[in-house]
JSON list of C-alpha atoms in Angstrom, two decimals:
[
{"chain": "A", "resi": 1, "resn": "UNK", "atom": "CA", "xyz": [10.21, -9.78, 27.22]},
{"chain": "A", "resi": 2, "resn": "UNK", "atom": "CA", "xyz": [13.26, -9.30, 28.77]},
{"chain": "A", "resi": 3, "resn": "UNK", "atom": "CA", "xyz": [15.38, -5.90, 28.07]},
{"chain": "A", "resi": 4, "resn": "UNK", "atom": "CA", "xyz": [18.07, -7.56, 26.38]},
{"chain": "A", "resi": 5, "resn": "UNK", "atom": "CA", "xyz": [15.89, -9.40, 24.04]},
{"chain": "A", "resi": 6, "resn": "UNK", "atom": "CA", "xyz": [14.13, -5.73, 23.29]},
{"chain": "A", "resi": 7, "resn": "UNK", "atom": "CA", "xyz": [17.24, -3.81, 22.51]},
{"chain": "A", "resi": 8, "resn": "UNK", "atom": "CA", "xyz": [18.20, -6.57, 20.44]},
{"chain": "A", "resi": 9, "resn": "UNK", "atom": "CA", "xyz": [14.53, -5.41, 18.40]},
{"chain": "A", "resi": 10, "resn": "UNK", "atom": "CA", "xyz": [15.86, -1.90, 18.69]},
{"chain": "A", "resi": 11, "resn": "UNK", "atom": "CA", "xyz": [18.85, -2.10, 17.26]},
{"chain": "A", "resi": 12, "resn": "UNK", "atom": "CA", "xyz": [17.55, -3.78, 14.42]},
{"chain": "A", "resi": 13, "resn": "UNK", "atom": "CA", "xyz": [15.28, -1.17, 13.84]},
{"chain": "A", "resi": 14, "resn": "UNK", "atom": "CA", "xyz": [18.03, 1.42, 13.72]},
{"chain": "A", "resi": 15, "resn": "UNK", "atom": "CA", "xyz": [19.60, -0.32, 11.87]},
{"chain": "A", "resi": 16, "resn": "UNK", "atom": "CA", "xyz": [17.30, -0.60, 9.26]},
{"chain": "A", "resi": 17, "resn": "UNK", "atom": "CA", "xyz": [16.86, 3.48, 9.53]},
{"chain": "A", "resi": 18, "resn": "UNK", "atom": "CA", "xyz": [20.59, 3.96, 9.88]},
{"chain": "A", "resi": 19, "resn": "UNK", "atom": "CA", "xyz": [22.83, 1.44, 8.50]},
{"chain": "A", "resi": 20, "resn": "UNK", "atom": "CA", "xyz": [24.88, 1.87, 11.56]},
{"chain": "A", "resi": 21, "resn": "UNK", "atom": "CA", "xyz": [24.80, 0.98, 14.99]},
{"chain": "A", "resi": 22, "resn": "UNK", "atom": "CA", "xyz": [25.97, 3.94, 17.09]},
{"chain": "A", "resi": 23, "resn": "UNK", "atom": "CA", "xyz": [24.97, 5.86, 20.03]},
{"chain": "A", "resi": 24, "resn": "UNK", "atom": "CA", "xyz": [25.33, 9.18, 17.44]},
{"chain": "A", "resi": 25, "resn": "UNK", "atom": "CA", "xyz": [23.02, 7.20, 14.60]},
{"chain": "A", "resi": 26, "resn": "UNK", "atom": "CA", "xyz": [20.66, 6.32, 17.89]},
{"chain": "A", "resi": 27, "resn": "UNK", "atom": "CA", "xyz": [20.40, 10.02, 19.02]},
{"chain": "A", "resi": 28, "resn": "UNK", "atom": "CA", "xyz": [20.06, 11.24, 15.17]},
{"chain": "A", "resi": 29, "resn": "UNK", "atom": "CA", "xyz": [17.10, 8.75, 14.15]},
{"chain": "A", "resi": 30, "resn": "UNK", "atom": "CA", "xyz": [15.19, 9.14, 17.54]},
{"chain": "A", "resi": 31, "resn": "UNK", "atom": "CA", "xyz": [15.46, 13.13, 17.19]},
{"chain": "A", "resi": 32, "resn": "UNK", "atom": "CA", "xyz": [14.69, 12.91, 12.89]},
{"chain": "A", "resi": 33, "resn": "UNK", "atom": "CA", "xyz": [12.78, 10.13, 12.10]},
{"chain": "A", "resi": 34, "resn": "UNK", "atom": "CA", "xyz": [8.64, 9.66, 13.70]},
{"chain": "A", "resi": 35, "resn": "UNK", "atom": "CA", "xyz": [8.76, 6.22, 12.64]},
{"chain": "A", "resi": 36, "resn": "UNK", "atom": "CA", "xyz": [11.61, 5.71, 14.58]},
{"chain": "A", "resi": 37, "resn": "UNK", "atom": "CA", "xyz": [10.80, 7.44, 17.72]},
{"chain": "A", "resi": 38, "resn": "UNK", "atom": "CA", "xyz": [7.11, 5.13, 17.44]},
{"chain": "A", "resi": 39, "resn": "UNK", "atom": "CA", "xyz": [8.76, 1.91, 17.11]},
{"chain": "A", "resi": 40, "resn": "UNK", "atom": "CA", "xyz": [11.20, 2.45, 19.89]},
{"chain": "A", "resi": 41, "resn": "UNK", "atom": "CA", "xyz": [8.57, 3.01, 22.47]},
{"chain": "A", "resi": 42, "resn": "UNK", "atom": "CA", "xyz": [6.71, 0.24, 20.81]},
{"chain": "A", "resi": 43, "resn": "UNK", "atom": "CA", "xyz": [9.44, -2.07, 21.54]},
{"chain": "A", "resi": 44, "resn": "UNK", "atom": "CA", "xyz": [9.65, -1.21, 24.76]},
{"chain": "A", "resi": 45, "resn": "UNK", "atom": "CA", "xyz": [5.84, -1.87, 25.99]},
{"chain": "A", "resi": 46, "resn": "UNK", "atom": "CA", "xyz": [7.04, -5.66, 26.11]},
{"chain": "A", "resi": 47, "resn": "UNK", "atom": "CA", "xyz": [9.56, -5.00, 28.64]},
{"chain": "A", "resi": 48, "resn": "UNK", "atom": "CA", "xyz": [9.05, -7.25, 31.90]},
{"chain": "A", "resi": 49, "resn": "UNK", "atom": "CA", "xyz": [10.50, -4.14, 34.16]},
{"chain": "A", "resi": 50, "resn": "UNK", "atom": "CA", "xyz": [6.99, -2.72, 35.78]},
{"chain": "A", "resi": 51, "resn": "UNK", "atom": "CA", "xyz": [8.36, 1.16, 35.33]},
{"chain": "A", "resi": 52, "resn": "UNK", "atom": "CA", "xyz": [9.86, 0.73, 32.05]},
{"chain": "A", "resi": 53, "resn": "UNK", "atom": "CA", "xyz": [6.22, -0.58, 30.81]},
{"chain": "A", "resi": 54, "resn": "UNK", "atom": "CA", "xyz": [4.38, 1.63, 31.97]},
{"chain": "A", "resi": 55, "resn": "UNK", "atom": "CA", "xyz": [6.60, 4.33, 30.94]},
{"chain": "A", "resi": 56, "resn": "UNK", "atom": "CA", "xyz": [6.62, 3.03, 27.89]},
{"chain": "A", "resi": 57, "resn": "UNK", "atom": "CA", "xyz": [2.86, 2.51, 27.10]},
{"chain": "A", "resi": 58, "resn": "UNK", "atom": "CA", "xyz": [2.34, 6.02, 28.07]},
{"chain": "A", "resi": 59, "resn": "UNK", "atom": "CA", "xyz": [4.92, 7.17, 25.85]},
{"chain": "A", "resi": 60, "resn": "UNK", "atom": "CA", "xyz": [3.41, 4.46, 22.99]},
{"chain": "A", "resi": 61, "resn": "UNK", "atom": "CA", "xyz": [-0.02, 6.03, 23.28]},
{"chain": "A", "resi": 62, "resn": "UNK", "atom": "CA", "xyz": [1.22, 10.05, 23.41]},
{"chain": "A", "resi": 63, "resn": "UNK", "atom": "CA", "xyz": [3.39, 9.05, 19.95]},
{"chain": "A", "resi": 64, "resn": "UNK", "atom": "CA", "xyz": [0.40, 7.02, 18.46]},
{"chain": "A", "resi": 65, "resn": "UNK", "atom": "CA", "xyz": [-1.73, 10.23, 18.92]},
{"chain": "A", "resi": 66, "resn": "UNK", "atom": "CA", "xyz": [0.84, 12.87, 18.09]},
{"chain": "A", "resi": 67, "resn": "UNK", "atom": "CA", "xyz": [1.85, 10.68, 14.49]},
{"chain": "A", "resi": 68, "resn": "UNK", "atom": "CA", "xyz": [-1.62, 9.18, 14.00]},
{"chain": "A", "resi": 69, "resn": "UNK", "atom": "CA", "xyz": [-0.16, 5.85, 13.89]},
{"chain": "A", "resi": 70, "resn": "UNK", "atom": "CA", "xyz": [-2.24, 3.07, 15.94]},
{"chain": "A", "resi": 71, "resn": "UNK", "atom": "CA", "xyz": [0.05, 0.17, 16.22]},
{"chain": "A", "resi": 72, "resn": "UNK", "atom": "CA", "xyz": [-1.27, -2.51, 19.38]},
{"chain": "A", "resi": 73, "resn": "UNK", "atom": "CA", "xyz": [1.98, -3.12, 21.71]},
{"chain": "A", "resi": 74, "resn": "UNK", "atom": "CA", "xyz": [0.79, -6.82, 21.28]},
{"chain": "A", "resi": 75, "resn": "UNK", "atom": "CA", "xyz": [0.89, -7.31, 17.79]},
{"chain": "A", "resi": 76, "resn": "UNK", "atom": "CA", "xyz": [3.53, -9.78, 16.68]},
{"chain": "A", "resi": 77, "resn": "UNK", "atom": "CA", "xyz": [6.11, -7.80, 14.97]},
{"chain": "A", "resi": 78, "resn": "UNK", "atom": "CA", "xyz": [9.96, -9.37, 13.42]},
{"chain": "A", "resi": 79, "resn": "UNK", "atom": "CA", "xyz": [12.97, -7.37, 13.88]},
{"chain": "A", "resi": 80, "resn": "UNK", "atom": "CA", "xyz": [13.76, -4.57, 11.59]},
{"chain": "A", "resi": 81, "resn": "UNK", "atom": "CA", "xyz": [10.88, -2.80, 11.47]},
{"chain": "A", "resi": 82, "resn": "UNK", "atom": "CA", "xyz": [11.07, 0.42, 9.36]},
{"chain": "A", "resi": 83, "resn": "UNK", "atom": "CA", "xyz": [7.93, 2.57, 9.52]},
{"chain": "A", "resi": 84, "resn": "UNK", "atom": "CA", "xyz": [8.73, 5.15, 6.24]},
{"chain": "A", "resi": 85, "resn": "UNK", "atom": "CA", "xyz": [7.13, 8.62, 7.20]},
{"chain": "A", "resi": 86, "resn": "UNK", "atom": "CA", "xyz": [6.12, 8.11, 10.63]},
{"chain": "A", "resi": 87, "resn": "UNK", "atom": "CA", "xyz": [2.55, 8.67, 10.03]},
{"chain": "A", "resi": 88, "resn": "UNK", "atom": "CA", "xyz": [-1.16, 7.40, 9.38]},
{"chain": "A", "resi": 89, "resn": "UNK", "atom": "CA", "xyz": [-0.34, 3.66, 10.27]},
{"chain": "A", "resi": 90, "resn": "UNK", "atom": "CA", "xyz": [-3.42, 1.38, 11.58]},
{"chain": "A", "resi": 91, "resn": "UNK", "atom": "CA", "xyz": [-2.76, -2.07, 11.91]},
{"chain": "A", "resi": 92, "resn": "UNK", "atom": "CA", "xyz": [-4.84, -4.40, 13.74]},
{"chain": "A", "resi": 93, "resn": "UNK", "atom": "CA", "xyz": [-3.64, -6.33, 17.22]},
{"chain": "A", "resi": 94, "resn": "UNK", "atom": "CA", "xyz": [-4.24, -10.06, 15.48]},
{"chain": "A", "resi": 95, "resn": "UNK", "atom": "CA", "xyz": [-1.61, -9.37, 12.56]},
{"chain": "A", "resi": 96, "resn": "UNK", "atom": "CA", "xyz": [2.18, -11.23, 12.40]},
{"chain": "A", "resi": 97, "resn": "UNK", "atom": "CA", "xyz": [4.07, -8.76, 11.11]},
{"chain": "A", "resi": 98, "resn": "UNK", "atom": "CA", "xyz": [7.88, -10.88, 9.51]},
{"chain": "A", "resi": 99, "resn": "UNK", "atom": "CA", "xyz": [11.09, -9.08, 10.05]},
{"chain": "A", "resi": 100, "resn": "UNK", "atom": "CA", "xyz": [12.74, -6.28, 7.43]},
{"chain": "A", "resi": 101, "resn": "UNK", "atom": "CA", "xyz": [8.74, -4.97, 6.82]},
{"chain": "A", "resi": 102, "resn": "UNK", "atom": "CA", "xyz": [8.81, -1.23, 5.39]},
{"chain": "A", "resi": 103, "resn": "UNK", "atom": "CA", "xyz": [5.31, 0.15, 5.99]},
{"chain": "A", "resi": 104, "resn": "UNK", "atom": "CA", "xyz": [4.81, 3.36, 4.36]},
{"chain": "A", "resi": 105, "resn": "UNK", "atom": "CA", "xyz": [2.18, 6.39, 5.45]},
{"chain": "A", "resi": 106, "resn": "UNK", "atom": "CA", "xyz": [-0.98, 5.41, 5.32]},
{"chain": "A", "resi": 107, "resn": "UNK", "atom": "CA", "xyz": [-1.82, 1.59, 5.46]},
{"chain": "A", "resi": 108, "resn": "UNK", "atom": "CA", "xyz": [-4.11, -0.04, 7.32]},
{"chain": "A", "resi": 109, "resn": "UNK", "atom": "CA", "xyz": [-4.03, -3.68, 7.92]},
{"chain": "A", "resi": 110, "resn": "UNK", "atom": "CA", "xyz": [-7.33, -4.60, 9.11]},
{"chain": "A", "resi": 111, "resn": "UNK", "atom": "CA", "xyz": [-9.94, -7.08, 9.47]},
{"chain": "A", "resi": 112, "resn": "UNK", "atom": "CA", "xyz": [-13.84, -7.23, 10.64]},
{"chain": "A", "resi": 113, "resn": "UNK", "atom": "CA", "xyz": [-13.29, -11.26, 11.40]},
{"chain": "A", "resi": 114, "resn": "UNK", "atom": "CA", "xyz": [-11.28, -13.02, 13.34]},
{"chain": "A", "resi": 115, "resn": "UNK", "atom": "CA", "xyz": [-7.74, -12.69, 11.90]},
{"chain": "A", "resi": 116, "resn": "UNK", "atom": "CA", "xyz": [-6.21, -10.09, 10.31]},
{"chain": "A", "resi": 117, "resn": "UNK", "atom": "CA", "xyz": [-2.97, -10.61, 7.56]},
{"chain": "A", "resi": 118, "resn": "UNK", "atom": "CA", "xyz": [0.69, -12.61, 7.82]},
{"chain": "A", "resi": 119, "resn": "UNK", "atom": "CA", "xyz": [3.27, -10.85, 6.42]},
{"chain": "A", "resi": 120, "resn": "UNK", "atom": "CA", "xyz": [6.25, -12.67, 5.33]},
{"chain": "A", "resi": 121, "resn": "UNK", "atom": "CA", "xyz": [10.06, -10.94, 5.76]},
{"chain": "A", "resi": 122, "resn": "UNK", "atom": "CA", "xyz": [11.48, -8.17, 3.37]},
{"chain": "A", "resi": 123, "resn": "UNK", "atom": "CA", "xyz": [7.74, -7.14, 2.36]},
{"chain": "A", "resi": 124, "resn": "UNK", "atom": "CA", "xyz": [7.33, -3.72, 1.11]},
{"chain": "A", "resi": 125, "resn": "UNK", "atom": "CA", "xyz": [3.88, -2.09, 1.71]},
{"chain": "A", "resi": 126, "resn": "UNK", "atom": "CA", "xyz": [4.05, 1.07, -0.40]},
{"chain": "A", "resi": 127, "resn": "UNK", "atom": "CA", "xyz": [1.82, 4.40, 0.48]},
{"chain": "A", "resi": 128, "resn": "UNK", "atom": "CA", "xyz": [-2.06, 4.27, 0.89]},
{"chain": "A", "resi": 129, "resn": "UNK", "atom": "CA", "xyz": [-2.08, 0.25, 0.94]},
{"chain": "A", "resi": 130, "resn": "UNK", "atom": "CA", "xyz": [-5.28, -1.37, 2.90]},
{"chain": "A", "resi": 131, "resn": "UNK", "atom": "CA", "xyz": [-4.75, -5.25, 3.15]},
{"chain": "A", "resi": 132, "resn": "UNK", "atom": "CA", "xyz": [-7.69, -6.74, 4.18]},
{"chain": "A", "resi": 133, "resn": "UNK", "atom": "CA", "xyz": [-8.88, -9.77, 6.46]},
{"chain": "A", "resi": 134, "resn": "UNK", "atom": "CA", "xyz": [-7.00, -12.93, 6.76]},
{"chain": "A", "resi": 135, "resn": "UNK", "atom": "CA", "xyz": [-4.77, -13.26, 3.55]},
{"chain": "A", "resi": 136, "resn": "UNK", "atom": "CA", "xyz": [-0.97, -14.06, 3.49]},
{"chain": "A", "resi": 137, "resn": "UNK", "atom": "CA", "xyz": [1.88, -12.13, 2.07]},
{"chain": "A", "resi": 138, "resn": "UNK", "atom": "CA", "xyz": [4.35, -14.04, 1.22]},
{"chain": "A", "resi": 139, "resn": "UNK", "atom": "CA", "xyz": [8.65, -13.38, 1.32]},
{"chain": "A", "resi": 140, "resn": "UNK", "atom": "CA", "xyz": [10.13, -10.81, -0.62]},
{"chain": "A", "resi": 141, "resn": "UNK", "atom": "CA", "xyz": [6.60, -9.16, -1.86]},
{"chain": "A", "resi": 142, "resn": "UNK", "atom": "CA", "xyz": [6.42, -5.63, -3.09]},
{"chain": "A", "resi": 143, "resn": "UNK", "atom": "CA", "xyz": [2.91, -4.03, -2.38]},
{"chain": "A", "resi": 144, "resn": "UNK", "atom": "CA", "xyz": [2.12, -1.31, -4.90]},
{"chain": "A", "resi": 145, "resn": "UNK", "atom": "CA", "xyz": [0.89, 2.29, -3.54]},
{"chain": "A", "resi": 146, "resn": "UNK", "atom": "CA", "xyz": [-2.71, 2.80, -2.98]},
{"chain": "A", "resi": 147, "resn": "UNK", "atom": "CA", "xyz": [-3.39, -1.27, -3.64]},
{"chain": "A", "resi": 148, "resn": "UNK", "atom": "CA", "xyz": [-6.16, -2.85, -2.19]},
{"chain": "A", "resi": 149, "resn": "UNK", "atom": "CA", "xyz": [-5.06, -6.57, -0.93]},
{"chain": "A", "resi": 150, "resn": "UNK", "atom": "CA", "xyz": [-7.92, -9.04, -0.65]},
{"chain": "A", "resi": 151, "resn": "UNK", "atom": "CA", "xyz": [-6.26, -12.20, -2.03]},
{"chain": "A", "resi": 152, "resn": "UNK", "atom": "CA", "xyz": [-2.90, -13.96, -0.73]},
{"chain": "A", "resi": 153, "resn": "UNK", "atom": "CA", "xyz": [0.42, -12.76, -2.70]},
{"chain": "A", "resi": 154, "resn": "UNK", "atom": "CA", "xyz": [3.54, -15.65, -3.22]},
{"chain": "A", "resi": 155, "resn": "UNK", "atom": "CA", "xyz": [6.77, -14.95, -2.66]},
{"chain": "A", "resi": 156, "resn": "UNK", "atom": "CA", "xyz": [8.99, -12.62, -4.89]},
{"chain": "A", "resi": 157, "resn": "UNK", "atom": "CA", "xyz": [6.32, -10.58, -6.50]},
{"chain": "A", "resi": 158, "resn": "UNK", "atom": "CA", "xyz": [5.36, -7.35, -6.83]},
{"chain": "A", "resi": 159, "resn": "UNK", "atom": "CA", "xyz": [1.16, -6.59, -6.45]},
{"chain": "A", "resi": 160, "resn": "UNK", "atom": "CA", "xyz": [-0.88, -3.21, -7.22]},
{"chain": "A", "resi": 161, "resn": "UNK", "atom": "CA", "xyz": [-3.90, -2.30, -7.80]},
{"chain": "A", "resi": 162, "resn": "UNK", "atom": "CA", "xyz": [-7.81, -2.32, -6.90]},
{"chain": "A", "resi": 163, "resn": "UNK", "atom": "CA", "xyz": [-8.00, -5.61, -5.95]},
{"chain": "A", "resi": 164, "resn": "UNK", "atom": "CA", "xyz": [-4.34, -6.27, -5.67]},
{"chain": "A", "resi": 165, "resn": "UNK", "atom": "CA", "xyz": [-2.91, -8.60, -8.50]},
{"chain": "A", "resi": 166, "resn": "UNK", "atom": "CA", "xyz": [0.84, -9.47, -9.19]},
{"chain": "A", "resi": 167, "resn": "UNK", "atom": "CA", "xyz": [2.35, -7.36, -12.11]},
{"chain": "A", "resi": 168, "resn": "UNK", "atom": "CA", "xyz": [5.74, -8.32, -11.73]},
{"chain": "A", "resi": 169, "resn": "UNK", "atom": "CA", "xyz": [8.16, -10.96, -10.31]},
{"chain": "A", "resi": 170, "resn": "UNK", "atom": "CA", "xyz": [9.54, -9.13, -7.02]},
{"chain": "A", "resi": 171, "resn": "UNK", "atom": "CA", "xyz": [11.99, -5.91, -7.31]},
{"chain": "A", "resi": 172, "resn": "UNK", "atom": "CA", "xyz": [13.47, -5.16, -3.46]},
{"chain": "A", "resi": 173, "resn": "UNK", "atom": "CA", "xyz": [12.59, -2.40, -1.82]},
{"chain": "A", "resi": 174, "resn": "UNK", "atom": "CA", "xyz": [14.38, -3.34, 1.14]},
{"chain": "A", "resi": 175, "resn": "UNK", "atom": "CA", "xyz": [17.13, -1.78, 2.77]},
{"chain": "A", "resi": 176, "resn": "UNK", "atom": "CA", "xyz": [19.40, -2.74, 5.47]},
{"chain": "A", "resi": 177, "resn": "UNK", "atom": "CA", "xyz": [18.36, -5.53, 6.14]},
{"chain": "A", "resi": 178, "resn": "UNK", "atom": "CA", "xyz": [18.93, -7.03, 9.68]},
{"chain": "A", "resi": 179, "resn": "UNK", "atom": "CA", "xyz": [21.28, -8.74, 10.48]},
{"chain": "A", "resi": 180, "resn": "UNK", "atom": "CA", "xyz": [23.67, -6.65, 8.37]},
{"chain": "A", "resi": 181, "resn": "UNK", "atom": "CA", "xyz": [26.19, -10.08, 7.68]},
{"chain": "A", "resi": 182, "resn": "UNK", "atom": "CA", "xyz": [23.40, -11.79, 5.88]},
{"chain": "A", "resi": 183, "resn": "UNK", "atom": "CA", "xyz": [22.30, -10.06, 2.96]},
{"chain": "A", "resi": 184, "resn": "UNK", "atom": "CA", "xyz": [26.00, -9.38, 1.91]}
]
C-alpha cells in the first residue's frame, strides 16, 4: 500500500483516539495510548517502501509482545480502528475487520476452520468477548462484555451473553467516527 493511502489509515485512527488531527494530538496518543502506538505500526507493515516495512514489522512484533496483542499485519482492517486498553487482543489473519471497530482488552476473534468473523462498521466489541468461527456482525452492533458469539448478529443491536443473543436494539458506543463530516 502506498504511504499516502496508510497515513490516510492513521489519521483515522487518531482520530478516533483524539478527535483532532494534530501533530500535538499525534505525539500525545502515540506517547499515552498502547492501542494507539500498536495500530500505528500495524498500519505501517503494508507500506510498499522496503525499509519502512521492515521497520515496521519489527516494530509490529516488539509492540505485539510488549501489549500481548497478536494482530496479523494482513488482516483486513477499515479505517478508524480504536483498540480500547491496548492489551490482550488475538484476532485471527482470515478476519475483515469494517471501519469505526472499538475492540476492547481481551477478545479474541478466532476460528479452527477456514474463516474466521466479518465485522460490519461502528461495531463495539466490549471486554473479554471471544467471537467464534465464521459468523457475521452486522452495522452498528454492540457486543456485550465477556459474550461468547457463535451465531451471526443484524444490524443495530446490542448482543451478550453465553452464547451471544440480542437483548436490545443497538445503543452506540462509537466515538469519533471517521470521517469526522459524516456523522454530524
Amino acid at each position: 500500500m502506498h504511504l499516502t493511502s496508510i497515513f490516510e489509515y492513521i489519521k483515522s485512527d487518531l482520530y478516533r483516539y483524539t478527535g483532532h488531527l494534530s501533530k500535538a494530538s499525534f505525539f500525545k496518543a502515540y506517547v499515552t495510548s498502547r492501542g494507539f502506538r500498536y495500530s500505528f505500526w500495524l498500519r505501517l507493515c503494508s507500506s510498499e517502501n522496503y525499509i519502512v516495512r521492515i521497520i515496521a514489522r519489527y516494530k509490529h512484533r516488539y509492540y505485539g509482545w510488549k501489549f500481548g496483542i497478536d494482530i496479523p499485519h494482513t488482516t483486513k482492517i477499515g479505517k478508524g480502528l480504536y483498540l480500547g486498553h491496548g492489551i490482550g487482543v488475538v484476532i485471527n489473519h482470515t478476519t475483515i475487520i469494517g471501519p469505526n471497530c472499538n475492540i476492547s482488552h481481551f477478545v479474541s476473534i478466532g476460528s479452527t476452520r477456514n474463516r474466521a468473523a466479518r465485522i460490519g462498521s461502528n461495531v463495539y466489541i466490549g471486554p473479554n468477548v471471544s467471537i467464534i468461527e465464521d459468523v457475521q456482525i452486522e452495522n452498528n452492533v454492540t457486543i456485550g462484555a465477556g459474550s461468547v458469539v457463535l451465531h451471526n448478529a443484524s444490524a443495530d443491536v446490542t448482543i451478550a451473553g453465553i452464547p451471544a443473543n440480542k437483548i436490545s436494539q443497538g445503543k452506540n458506543f462509537i466515538q469519533n467516527p471517521w470521517p469526522p463530516d459524516r456523522f454530524q
